[in-house]
PDB file of C-alpha atoms in Angstrom:
ATOM      1  CA  MET A 720      14.950 -35.125 -71.579  1.00  0.00           C
ATOM      2  CA  GLY A 721      18.888 -34.325 -71.883  1.00  0.00           C
ATOM      3  CA  ALA A 722      21.810 -36.283 -70.202  1.00  0.00           C
ATOM      4  CA  ARG A 723      22.946 -33.095 -68.084  1.00  0.00           C
ATOM      5  CA  THR A 724      18.745 -32.723 -66.937  1.00  0.00           C
ATOM      6  CA  ARG A 725      19.100 -36.248 -65.730  1.00  0.00           C
ATOM      7  CA  ARG A 726      22.092 -35.884 -63.653  1.00  0.00           C
ATOM      8  CA  GLN A 727      20.893 -33.000 -61.988  1.00  0.00           C
ATOM      9  CA  GLN A 728      17.436 -34.955 -60.533  1.00  0.00           C
ATOM     10  CA  ALA A 729      19.833 -38.006 -59.991  1.00  0.00           C
ATOM     11  CA  ALA A 730      21.744 -35.840 -57.632  1.00  0.00           C
ATOM     12  CA  LEU A 731      18.199 -34.041 -55.929  1.00  0.00           C
ATOM     13  CA  ALA A 732      17.158 -37.357 -55.248  1.00  0.00           C
ATOM     14  CA  ALA A 733      20.329 -38.892 -53.549  1.00  0.00           C
ATOM     15  CA  GLN A 734      20.663 -35.524 -51.468  1.00  0.00           C
ATOM     16  CA  SER A 735      16.775 -36.095 -50.637  1.00  0.00           C
ATOM     17  CA  ASP A 736      17.567 -39.956 -49.647  1.00  0.00           C
ATOM     18  CA  SER A 737      20.134 -38.384 -47.401  1.00  0.00           C
ATOM     19  CA  ASN A 738      17.983 -36.336 -45.559  1.00  0.00           C
ATOM     20  CA  GLU A 739      15.653 -39.360 -44.996  1.00  0.00           C
ATOM     21  CA  SER A 740      16.180 -42.563 -43.041  1.00  0.00           C
ATOM     22  CA  PRO A 741      13.628 -45.587 -42.580  1.00  0.00           C
ATOM     23  CA  ALA A 742      12.261 -45.607 -38.830  1.00  0.00           C
ATOM     24  CA  GLY A 743      11.845 -48.862 -37.241  1.00  0.00           C
ATOM     25  CA  ASN A 744       8.420 -49.039 -38.170  1.00  0.00           C
ATOM     26  CA  GLY A 745       8.748 -48.903 -41.832  1.00  0.00           C
ATOM     27  CA  THR A 746       8.091 -45.285 -42.177  1.00  0.00           C
ATOM     28  CA  VAL A 747      10.646 -42.596 -43.688  1.00  0.00           C
ATOM     29  CA  GLU A 748      11.983 -40.133 -40.901  1.00  0.00           C
ATOM     30  CA  LYS A 749      13.201 -36.756 -41.471  1.00  0.00           C
ATOM     31  CA  SER A 750      16.576 -35.740 -40.245  1.00  0.00           C
ATOM     32  CA  PRO A 751      16.489 -33.066 -37.554  1.00  0.00           C
ATOM     33  CA  THR A 752      17.514 -29.701 -39.140  1.00  0.00           C
ATOM     34  CA  LYS A 753      19.511 -27.683 -37.153  1.00  0.00           C
ATOM     35  CA  THR A 754      18.581 -24.369 -35.923  1.00  0.00           C
ATOM     36  CA  ARG A 755      20.355 -21.328 -34.550  1.00  0.00           C
ATOM     37  CA  THR A 756      20.426 -20.407 -31.137  1.00  0.00           C
ATOM     38  CA  SER A 757      20.745 -17.135 -29.758  1.00  0.00           C
ATOM     39  CA  GLY A 758      23.282 -18.453 -27.231  1.00  0.00           C
ATOM     40  CA  LYS A 759      21.498 -16.651 -24.244  1.00  0.00           C
ATOM     41  CA  LYS A 760      19.351 -18.360 -21.514  1.00  0.00           C
ATOM     42  CA  GLU A 761      16.146 -16.590 -20.520  1.00  0.00           C
ATOM     43  CA  VAL A 762      16.636 -15.204 -16.865  1.00  0.00           C
ATOM     44  CA  LYS A 763      13.899 -16.202 -14.995  1.00  0.00           C
ATOM     45  CA  GLU A 764      13.025 -13.534 -11.805  1.00  0.00           C
ATOM     46  CA  ASN A 765      11.566 -14.209  -8.700  1.00  0.00           C
ATOM     47  CA  VAL A 766       9.416 -10.929  -8.140  1.00  0.00           C
ATOM     48  CA  TYR A 767       8.818 -11.772  -4.393  1.00  0.00           C
ATOM     49  CA  LEU A 768      12.379 -11.408  -4.054  1.00  0.00           C
ATOM     50  CA  PHE A 769      12.752  -8.020  -5.114  1.00  0.00           C
ATOM     51  CA  ALA A 770      14.466  -5.826  -3.211  1.00  0.00           C
ATOM     52  CA  PRO A 771      11.727  -3.506  -2.424  1.00  0.00           C
ATOM     53  CA  ASN A 772       9.261  -6.321  -2.061  1.00  0.00           C
ATOM     54  CA  LEU A 773      11.782  -7.592   0.524  1.00  0.00           C
ATOM     55  CA  ILE A 774      11.633  -4.123   2.353  1.00  0.00           C
ATOM     56  CA  GLY A 775       7.756  -4.391   2.041  1.00  0.00           C
ATOM     57  CA  TYR A 776       7.666  -7.756   3.850  1.00  0.00           C
ATOM     58  CA  LEU A 777       9.930  -6.247   6.712  1.00  0.00           C
ATOM     59  CA  ARG A 778       7.093  -3.604   7.217  1.00  0.00           C
ATOM     60  CA  VAL A 779       4.531  -5.684   7.352  1.00  0.00           C
ATOM     61  CA  VAL A 780       6.688  -7.492  10.327  1.00  0.00           C
ATOM     62  CA  LEU A 781       7.481  -4.294  11.954  1.00  0.00           C
ATOM     63  CA  THR A 782       3.639  -3.456  11.752  1.00  0.00           C
ATOM     64  CA  MET A 783       2.636  -6.539  13.375  1.00  0.00           C
ATOM     65  CA  ALA A 784       5.075  -6.249  16.197  1.00  0.00           C
ATOM     66  CA  SER A 785       4.183  -2.514  16.691  1.00  0.00           C
ATOM     67  CA  LEU A 786       0.710  -3.835  16.938  1.00  0.00           C
ATOM     68  CA  TYR A 787       1.359  -6.296  19.742  1.00  0.00           C
ATOM     69  CA  TYR A 788       2.944  -3.679  21.899  1.00  0.00           C
ATOM     70  CA  MET A 789       0.029  -0.917  20.954  1.00  0.00           C
ATOM     71  CA  PRO A 790      -2.188  -1.429  24.297  1.00  0.00           C
ATOM     72  CA  LEU A 791       0.547  -0.996  26.924  1.00  0.00           C
ATOM     73  CA  HIS A 792       4.066   0.139  25.702  1.00  0.00           C
ATOM     74  CA  PRO A 793       3.663   3.341  23.742  1.00  0.00           C
ATOM     75  CA  ARG A 794       7.014   4.087  23.294  1.00  0.00           C
ATOM     76  CA  THR A 795       8.342   0.544  21.855  1.00  0.00           C
ATOM     77  CA  CYS A 796       4.593   0.811  19.299  1.00  0.00           C
ATOM     78  CA  SER A 797       5.983   4.322  18.436  1.00  0.00           C
ATOM     79  CA  LEU A 798       9.536   3.533  17.498  1.00  0.00           C
ATOM     80  CA  LEU A 799       8.421   0.599  15.613  1.00  0.00           C
ATOM     81  CA  TYR A 800       5.380   1.983  13.616  1.00  0.00           C
ATOM     82  CA  SER A 801       7.791   5.125  12.739  1.00  0.00           C
ATOM     83  CA  VAL A 802      10.640   2.662  10.963  1.00  0.00           C
ATOM     84  CA  SER A 803       7.704   0.719   9.394  1.00  0.00           C
ATOM     85  CA  CYS A 804       6.525   4.024   7.877  1.00  0.00           C
ATOM     86  CA  LEU A 805      10.004   5.808   6.846  1.00  0.00           C
ATOM     87  CA  LEU A 806      10.601   2.391   5.183  1.00  0.00           C
ATOM     88  CA  ASP A 807       7.834   3.172   2.701  1.00  0.00           C
ATOM     89  CA  ALA A 808      10.076   6.003   1.205  1.00  0.00           C
ATOM     90  CA  LEU A 809      13.095   3.180   1.057  1.00  0.00           C
ATOM     91  CA  ASP A 810      11.151   0.635  -0.975  1.00  0.00           C
ATOM     92  CA  GLY A 811      10.267   3.012  -3.807  1.00  0.00           C
ATOM     93  CA  TYR A 812      14.557   4.174  -3.878  1.00  0.00           C
ATOM     94  CA  ALA A 813      14.888   0.581  -4.276  1.00  0.00           C
ATOM     95  CA  ALA A 814      12.521   0.165  -6.975  1.00  0.00           C
ATOM     96  CA  ARG A 815      14.156   2.840  -8.899  1.00  0.00           C
ATOM     97  CA  TYR A 816      17.633   1.952  -7.893  1.00  0.00           C
ATOM     98  CA  PHE A 817      17.551  -1.796  -9.025  1.00  0.00           C
ATOM     99  CA  ASN A 818      14.999  -1.276 -11.799  1.00  0.00           C
ATOM    100  CA  GLN A 819      12.582  -3.613 -10.345  1.00  0.00           C
ATOM    101  CA  SER A 820       9.386  -1.482 -10.084  1.00  0.00           C
ATOM    102  CA  THR A 821       6.296  -4.184 -10.367  1.00  0.00           C
ATOM    103  CA  THR A 822       2.788  -3.830 -10.060  1.00  0.00           C
ATOM    104  CA  PHE A 823       3.332  -6.714  -7.265  1.00  0.00           C
ATOM    105  CA  GLY A 824       5.365  -4.445  -5.589  1.00  0.00           C
ATOM    106  CA  ALA A 825       3.332  -1.388  -6.181  1.00  0.00           C
ATOM    107  CA  VAL A 826      -0.094  -3.199  -4.818  1.00  0.00           C
ATOM    108  CA  LEU A 827       1.762  -4.401  -1.754  1.00  0.00           C
ATOM    109  CA  ASP A 828       2.892  -0.896  -0.789  1.00  0.00           C
ATOM    110  CA  MET A 829      -0.353   0.688  -0.975  1.00  0.00           C
ATOM    111  CA  VAL A 830      -1.988  -2.387   0.568  1.00  0.00           C
ATOM    112  CA  THR A 831       0.979  -2.151   3.629  1.00  0.00           C
ATOM    113  CA  ASP A 832      -0.135   1.624   4.080  1.00  0.00           C
ATOM    114  CA  ARG A 833      -3.797   1.340   4.292  1.00  0.00           C
ATOM    115  CA  CYS A 834      -3.906  -1.511   6.604  1.00  0.00           C
ATOM    116  CA  THR A 835      -1.230   0.199   9.121  1.00  0.00           C
ATOM    117  CA  THR A 836      -3.222   3.188   9.206  1.00  0.00           C
ATOM    118  CA  ALA A 837      -6.505   1.114   9.498  1.00  0.00           C
ATOM    119  CA  CYS A 838      -5.412  -0.760  12.465  1.00  0.00           C
ATOM    120  CA  LEU A 839      -3.790   2.472  14.470  1.00  0.00           C
ATOM    121  CA  LEU A 840      -7.047   4.444  13.672  1.00  0.00           C
ATOM    122  CA  VAL A 841      -8.849   1.481  15.221  1.00  0.00           C
ATOM    123  CA  PHE A 842      -7.194   1.490  18.245  1.00  0.00           C
ATOM    124  CA  LEU A 843      -7.364   5.855  18.159  1.00  0.00           C
ATOM    125  CA  SER A 844     -11.636   4.889  17.980  1.00  0.00           C
ATOM    126  CA  SER A 845     -11.169   2.671  21.004  1.00  0.00           C
ATOM    127  CA  ALA A 846      -8.919   5.158  22.902  1.00  0.00           C
ATOM    128  CA  TRP A 847     -11.341   8.133  22.102  1.00  0.00           C
ATOM    129  CA  PRO A 848     -14.972   6.235  21.867  1.00  0.00           C
ATOM    130  CA  ARG A 849     -16.587   9.819  21.344  1.00  0.00           C
ATOM    131  CA  TRP A 850     -14.345  10.650  18.397  1.00  0.00           C
ATOM    132  CA  SER A 851     -14.747   6.902  16.944  1.00  0.00           C
ATOM    133  CA  ILE A 852     -17.152   7.950  14.434  1.00  0.00           C
ATOM    134  CA  VAL A 853     -14.520  10.176  12.995  1.00  0.00           C
ATOM    135  CA  PHE A 854     -11.907   7.626  12.947  1.00  0.00           C
ATOM    136  CA  GLN A 855     -14.016   4.913  11.286  1.00  0.00           C
ATOM    137  CA  SER A 856     -14.650   7.648   8.859  1.00  0.00           C
ATOM    138  CA  LEU A 857     -11.218   8.068   7.891  1.00  0.00           C
ATOM    139  CA  ILE A 858     -10.917   4.303   7.719  1.00  0.00           C
ATOM    140  CA  ALA A 859     -13.390   4.360   5.337  1.00  0.00           C
ATOM    141  CA  LEU A 860     -12.416   7.322   3.270  1.00  0.00           C
ATOM    142  CA  ASP A 861      -8.824   6.083   2.841  1.00  0.00           C
ATOM    143  CA  MET A 862      -9.483   2.746   1.739  1.00  0.00           C
ATOM    144  CA  ALA A 863     -11.886   3.819  -0.850  1.00  0.00           C
ATOM    145  CA  SER A 864     -10.369   6.586  -2.370  1.00  0.00           C
ATOM    146  CA  HIS A 865      -7.289   3.944  -2.692  1.00  0.00           C
ATOM    147  CA  TYR A 866      -8.621   1.279  -4.261  1.00  0.00           C
ATOM    148  CA  MET A 867     -11.087   3.330  -6.440  1.00  0.00           C
ATOM    149  CA  HIS A 868      -7.956   4.927  -7.815  1.00  0.00           C
ATOM    150  CA  MET A 869      -5.814   1.907  -8.049  1.00  0.00           C
ATOM    151  CA  TYR A 870      -8.700  -0.031  -9.639  1.00  0.00           C
ATOM    152  CA  ALA A 871      -9.544   2.904 -12.338  1.00  0.00           C
ATOM    153  CA  THR A 872      -5.482   3.085 -13.200  1.00  0.00           C
ATOM    154  CA  LEU A 873      -5.318  -0.455 -13.644  1.00  0.00           C
ATOM    155  CA  SER A 874      -8.853  -0.952 -15.674  1.00  0.00           C
ATOM    156  CA  MET A 875      -8.623   2.695 -17.743  1.00  0.00           C
ATOM    157  CA  GLY A 876      -4.798   3.320 -17.736  1.00  0.00           C
ATOM    158  CA  GLY A 877      -3.969  -0.442 -18.648  1.00  0.00           C
ATOM    159  CA  SER A 878      -2.133  -2.888 -16.043  1.00  0.00           C
ATOM    160  CA  GLY A 879       1.452  -1.537 -17.063  1.00  0.00           C
ATOM    161  CA  GLN A 880       0.347   1.891 -15.651  1.00  0.00           C
ATOM    162  CA  SER A 881       1.539   3.203 -12.143  1.00  0.00           C
ATOM    163  CA  HIS A 882      -1.267   4.284  -9.897  1.00  0.00           C
ATOM    164  CA  LYS A 883       1.367   7.402  -9.492  1.00  0.00           C
ATOM    165  CA  LYS A 884       1.350   8.570 -12.823  1.00  0.00           C
ATOM    166  CA  ILE A 885      -1.324  10.989 -12.935  1.00  0.00           C
ATOM    167  CA  ASP A 886      -1.780  13.744 -16.057  1.00  0.00           C
ATOM    168  CA  SER A 887      -1.881  17.276 -14.617  1.00  0.00           C
ATOM    169  CA  SER A 888      -5.117  17.648 -16.915  1.00  0.00           C
ATOM    170  CA  ARG A 889      -6.979  15.491 -14.916  1.00  0.00           C
ATOM    171  CA  SER A 890      -6.213  16.414 -11.240  1.00  0.00           C
ATOM    172  CA  TRP A 891      -3.576  19.537 -10.459  1.00  0.00           C
ATOM    173  CA  ILE A 892      -3.679  18.397  -6.626  1.00  0.00           C
ATOM    174  CA  LEU A 893      -3.245  14.886  -7.504  1.00  0.00           C
ATOM    175  CA  TYR A 894      -0.637  15.837 -10.052  1.00  0.00           C
ATOM    176  CA  GLN A 895       1.423  17.928  -7.595  1.00  0.00           C
ATOM    177  CA  TYR A 896       0.783  15.124  -4.849  1.00  0.00           C
ATOM    178  CA  TYR A 897       1.934  12.185  -6.837  1.00  0.00           C
ATOM    179  CA  ASN A 898       4.993  13.757  -8.889  1.00  0.00           C
ATOM    180  CA  SER A 899       6.781  15.403  -6.338  1.00  0.00           C
ATOM    181  CA  LYS A 900       8.578  13.174  -3.877  1.00  0.00           C
ATOM    182  CA  THR A 901       8.818  15.578  -1.504  1.00  0.00           C
ATOM    183  CA  VAL A 902       5.281  16.893  -1.339  1.00  0.00           C
ATOM    184  CA  LEU A 903       4.617  12.984  -1.142  1.00  0.00           C
ATOM    185  CA  PHE A 904       6.438  11.983   1.438  1.00  0.00           C
ATOM    186  CA  ILE A 905       5.648  15.373   3.386  1.00  0.00           C
ATOM    187  CA  CYS A 906       2.287  14.792   3.269  1.00  0.00           C
ATOM    188  CA  CYS A 907       2.098  10.581   3.782  1.00  0.00           C
ATOM    189  CA  ALA A 908       4.945  11.534   7.040  1.00  0.00           C
ATOM    190  CA  LEU A 909       2.958  14.156   8.516  1.00  0.00           C
ATOM    191  CA  ASN A 910      -0.397  12.214   8.362  1.00  0.00           C
ATOM    192  CA  GLU A 911       0.932   9.373  10.133  1.00  0.00           C
ATOM    193  CA  LEU A 912       2.852  11.570  12.740  1.00  0.00           C
ATOM    194  CA  PHE A 913      -0.757  13.153  13.261  1.00  0.00           C
ATOM    195  CA  PHE A 914      -2.291  10.089  14.589  1.00  0.00           C
ATOM    196  CA  ILE A 915       0.870   8.646  16.395  1.00  0.00           C
ATOM    197  CA  GLY A 916       0.438  12.164  18.517  1.00  0.00           C
ATOM    198  CA  LEU A 917      -2.983  11.417  19.201  1.00  0.00           C
ATOM    199  CA  TYR A 918      -2.149   7.428  20.191  1.00  0.00           C
ATOM    200  CA  LEU A 919       0.571   9.027  22.244  1.00  0.00           C
ATOM    201  CA  LEU A 920      -2.100  11.452  24.055  1.00  0.00           C
ATOM    202  CA  SER A 921      -3.989   8.496  24.842  1.00  0.00           C
ATOM    203  CA  PHE A 922      -1.235   7.701  27.645  1.00  0.00           C
ATOM    204  CA  SER A 923      -0.333  11.031  28.770  1.00  0.00           C
ATOM    205  CA  SER A 924      -3.080  11.785  31.319  1.00  0.00           C
ATOM    206  CA  PRO A 925      -6.334  10.314  32.429  1.00  0.00           C
ATOM    207  CA  ILE A 926      -7.537  13.933  32.077  1.00  0.00           C
ATOM    208  CA  LEU A 927      -7.582  12.880  28.348  1.00  0.00           C
ATOM    209  CA  SER A 928      -9.713  10.080  29.141  1.00  0.00           C
ATOM    210  CA  PRO A 929     -12.734  10.894  30.920  1.00  0.00           C
ATOM    211  CA  SER A 930     -13.556   7.400  31.436  1.00  0.00           C
ATOM    212  CA  LEU A 931     -10.887   6.907  33.756  1.00  0.00           C
ATOM    213  CA  LEU A 932     -12.347   9.568  36.264  1.00  0.00           C
ATOM    214  CA  GLN A 933     -14.885   8.520  38.369  1.00  0.00           C
ATOM    215  CA  PRO A 934     -16.402  10.487  41.585  1.00  0.00           C
ATOM    216  CA  VAL A 935     -14.693   9.691  44.985  1.00  0.00           C
ATOM    217  CA  PRO A 936     -17.105   8.571  47.480  1.00  0.00           C
ATOM    218  CA  GLY A 937     -18.201  11.387  50.242  1.00  0.00           C
ATOM    219  CA  SER A 938     -16.017  13.940  48.442  1.00  0.00           C
ATOM    220  CA  GLY A 939     -18.709  15.440  46.574  1.00  0.00           C
ATOM    221  CA  ALA A 940     -19.723  14.860  42.780  1.00  0.00           C
ATOM    222  CA  ASP A 941     -17.498  16.653  41.118  1.00  0.00           C
ATOM    223  CA  ALA A 942     -14.503  15.194  42.530  1.00  0.00           C
ATOM    224  CA  ALA A 943     -12.734  13.125  40.835  1.00  0.00           C
ATOM    225  CA  GLN A 944      -9.606  11.053  41.187  1.00  0.00           C
ATOM    226  CA  PRO A 945      -8.193   8.286  38.760  1.00  0.00           C
ATOM    227  CA  VAL A 946      -9.939   4.707  39.254  1.00  0.00           C
ATOM    228  CA  SER A 947      -7.616   1.910  40.606  1.00  0.00           C
ATOM    229  CA  THR A 948      -6.577  -0.827  38.576  1.00  0.00           C
ATOM    230  CA  ASP A 949      -7.993  -3.340  41.606  1.00  0.00           C
ATOM    231  CA  SER A 950     -11.357  -2.218  40.778  1.00  0.00           C
ATOM    232  CA  PHE A 951     -11.364  -4.215  37.577  1.00  0.00           C
ATOM    233  CA  ALA A 952     -12.351  -7.793  37.403  1.00  0.00           C
ATOM    234  CA  SER A 953      -9.917  -8.819  34.667  1.00  0.00           C
ATOM    235  CA  PRO A 954      -6.501  -7.054  34.305  1.00  0.00           C
ATOM    236  CA  TRP A 955      -7.342  -6.995  30.314  1.00  0.00           C
ATOM    237  CA  SER A 956     -10.680  -5.617  30.284  1.00  0.00           C
ATOM    238  CA  ALA A 957     -11.127  -2.573  28.587  1.00  0.00           C
ATOM    239  CA  GLY A 958     -11.155  -0.286  31.220  1.00  0.00           C
ATOM    240  CA  ALA A 959      -8.221  -1.923  32.807  1.00  0.00           C
ATOM    241  CA  LEU A 960      -5.937  -1.503  30.270  1.00  0.00           C
ATOM    242  CA  GLU A 961      -6.988   2.187  29.736  1.00  0.00           C
ATOM    243  CA  MET A 962      -5.916   2.530  33.229  1.00  0.00           C
ATOM    244  CA  ALA A 963      -2.666   1.387  32.701  1.00  0.00           C
ATOM    245  CA  ARG A 964      -2.368   3.629  29.967  1.00  0.00           C
ATOM    246  CA  ALA A 965      -2.863   6.428  31.658  1.00  0.00           C
ATOM    247  CA  ASN A 966       0.377   9.014  33.124  1.00  0.00           C
ATOM    248  CA  LYS A 967       2.747   6.868  31.280  1.00  0.00           C
ATOM    249  CA  ILE A 968       4.379   9.532  29.573  1.00  0.00           C
ATOM    250  CA  ASP A 969       4.322  13.775  29.464  1.00  0.00           C
ATOM    251  CA  SER A 970       1.792  14.960  27.238  1.00  0.00           C
ATOM    252  CA  THR A 971       4.002  17.731  25.719  1.00  0.00           C
ATOM    253  CA  TRP A 972       5.680  16.684  23.199  1.00  0.00           C
ATOM    254  CA  PRO A 973       2.098  14.423  21.556  1.00  0.00           C
ATOM    255  CA  TRP A 974       0.740  17.666  21.597  1.00  0.00           C
ATOM    256  CA  ILE A 975       3.523  19.716  19.668  1.00  0.00           C
ATOM    257  CA  ILE A 976       3.384  16.896  17.260  1.00  0.00           C
ATOM    258  CA  THR A 977      -0.258  16.735  17.050  1.00  0.00           C
ATOM    259  CA  GLY A 978      -0.672  21.029  16.214  1.00  0.00           C
ATOM    260  CA  ILE A 979       2.476  20.873  13.691  1.00  0.00           C
ATOM    261  CA  SER A 980       1.018  17.579  11.631  1.00  0.00           C
ATOM    262  CA  ALA A 981      -2.952  18.620  11.758  1.00  0.00           C
ATOM    263  CA  PRO A 982      -3.074  21.191   9.113  1.00  0.00           C
ATOM    264  CA  VAL A 983      -1.215  18.384   6.856  1.00  0.00           C
ATOM    265  CA  MET A 984      -3.417  15.801   7.874  1.00  0.00           C
ATOM    266  CA  ALA A 985      -6.323  17.641   6.776  1.00  0.00           C
ATOM    267  CA  LEU A 986      -4.622  18.062   3.362  1.00  0.00           C
ATOM    268  CA  LYS A 987      -4.022  14.758   3.117  1.00  0.00           C
ATOM    269  CA  GLN A 988      -7.727  13.964   3.736  1.00  0.00           C
ATOM    270  CA  ILE A 989      -8.727  16.581   0.979  1.00  0.00           C
ATOM    271  CA  ILE A 990      -6.360  14.667  -1.606  1.00  0.00           C
ATOM    272  CA  ASN A 991      -8.099  11.373  -0.381  1.00  0.00           C
ATOM    273  CA  VAL A 992     -11.515  13.332  -1.356  1.00  0.00           C
ATOM    274  CA  VAL A 993     -10.645  14.581  -4.732  1.00  0.00           C
ATOM    275  CA  GLN A 994      -8.602  10.990  -5.374  1.00  0.00           C
ATOM    276  CA  LEU A 995     -12.024   9.429  -4.806  1.00  0.00           C
ATOM    277  CA  VAL A 996     -14.193  11.270  -6.957  1.00  0.00           C
ATOM    278  CA  LYS A 997     -11.316  11.548  -9.878  1.00  0.00           C
ATOM    279  CA  ALA A 998     -11.017   7.861  -9.945  1.00  0.00           C
ATOM    280  CA  SER A 999     -15.217   7.638  -9.835  1.00  0.00           C
ATOM    281  CA  ASN A1000     -15.451  10.083 -12.696  1.00  0.00           C
ATOM    282  CA  TRP A1001     -12.867   8.103 -14.909  1.00  0.00           C
ATOM    283  CA  LEU A1002     -14.568   4.766 -14.290  1.00  0.00           C
ATOM    284  CA  VAL A1003     -17.568   6.481 -15.109  1.00  0.00           C
ATOM    285  CA  GLU A1004     -15.949   7.856 -18.805  1.00  0.00           C
ATOM    286  CA  GLY A1005     -14.979   4.094 -19.521  1.00  0.00           C
ATOM    287  CA  ASP A1006     -18.732   2.901 -18.783  1.00  0.00           C
ATOM    288  CA  ILE A1007     -20.048   5.960 -21.027  1.00  0.00           C
ATOM    289  CA  ALA A1008     -17.353   4.693 -23.682  1.00  0.00           C
ATOM    290  CA  ASN A1009     -18.092   1.151 -23.749  1.00  0.00           C
ATOM    291  CA  ARG A1010     -22.045   1.357 -23.889  1.00  0.00           C
ATOM    292  CA  ARG A1011     -21.750   3.437 -26.653  1.00  0.00           C
ATOM    293  CA  ALA A1012     -19.425   0.777 -28.231  1.00  0.00           C
ATOM    294  CA  LEU A1013     -21.705  -1.665 -27.784  1.00  0.00           C
ATOM    295  CA  ARG A1014     -24.547   0.673 -29.121  1.00  0.00           C
ATOM    296  CA  GLY A1015     -22.704   1.054 -32.262  1.00  0.00           C
ATOM    297  CA  LYS A1016     -22.143  -2.948 -32.754  1.00  0.00           C
ATOM    298  CA  LYS A1017     -25.947  -3.391 -32.391  1.00  0.00           C
ATOM    299  CA  ASN A1018     -26.419  -1.203 -34.816  1.00  0.00           C
TER     300      ASN A1018
END
């Protein structure tokens, strides 16, 4: 071994010793190495406090307030309910403007919509008992359609895919419904307006609520007059509340609102049916593909 080689080995050994120091327990401890950091701190975001989600919470509060006033105060209830529905368009705009679109926000928006409409339909079932099966069917269709659609989107399309991103090849009508903000707003707004109109009609006249009319003794079987609230044992009974609602507002505007929005409401229910069928087919396609893959592994 030459002198130059011995000097190089000695230098390497000295460098190694400088990087190691004896620890208190007699072991050799290597000095920490310096690593480069980017200098940027990771930003921790609170999704719960995103602007569109805050709007969603406000919608929930307004809906609860409208439910409180729903039995006896149609004007206050309608105002609160309408503002809550209009904010449905604002939260989507806020999500795009602030770049705060999240899966939680999308689900919160959909759940709020479904629960809001369902609560109003429950009231209509009590206000129009002979049509309760229709309102109950609308609740079931609305819930089932949107749940199946959301679940199919998340399970088949991936967790990052929005339920509003619809391929035209899968459904033309759903593509037009979800991809056109104008169509989506008009359908949702007039659908809710139809139910608000029916709600207001339940306050307009006892003629629209036959249970409020009973024959007056001594006036013949066909004569009918509104029942006095004094005839009810409890002022909060169903009959007393219905009587208190009668003759509170004029029925002209509720009839106009209901008539104008009825065709769009019918279209919205057709879209719900299509959405339910397409989501079911999508899930079945996934089941068939998964079963085919399992059979391939066994073989």
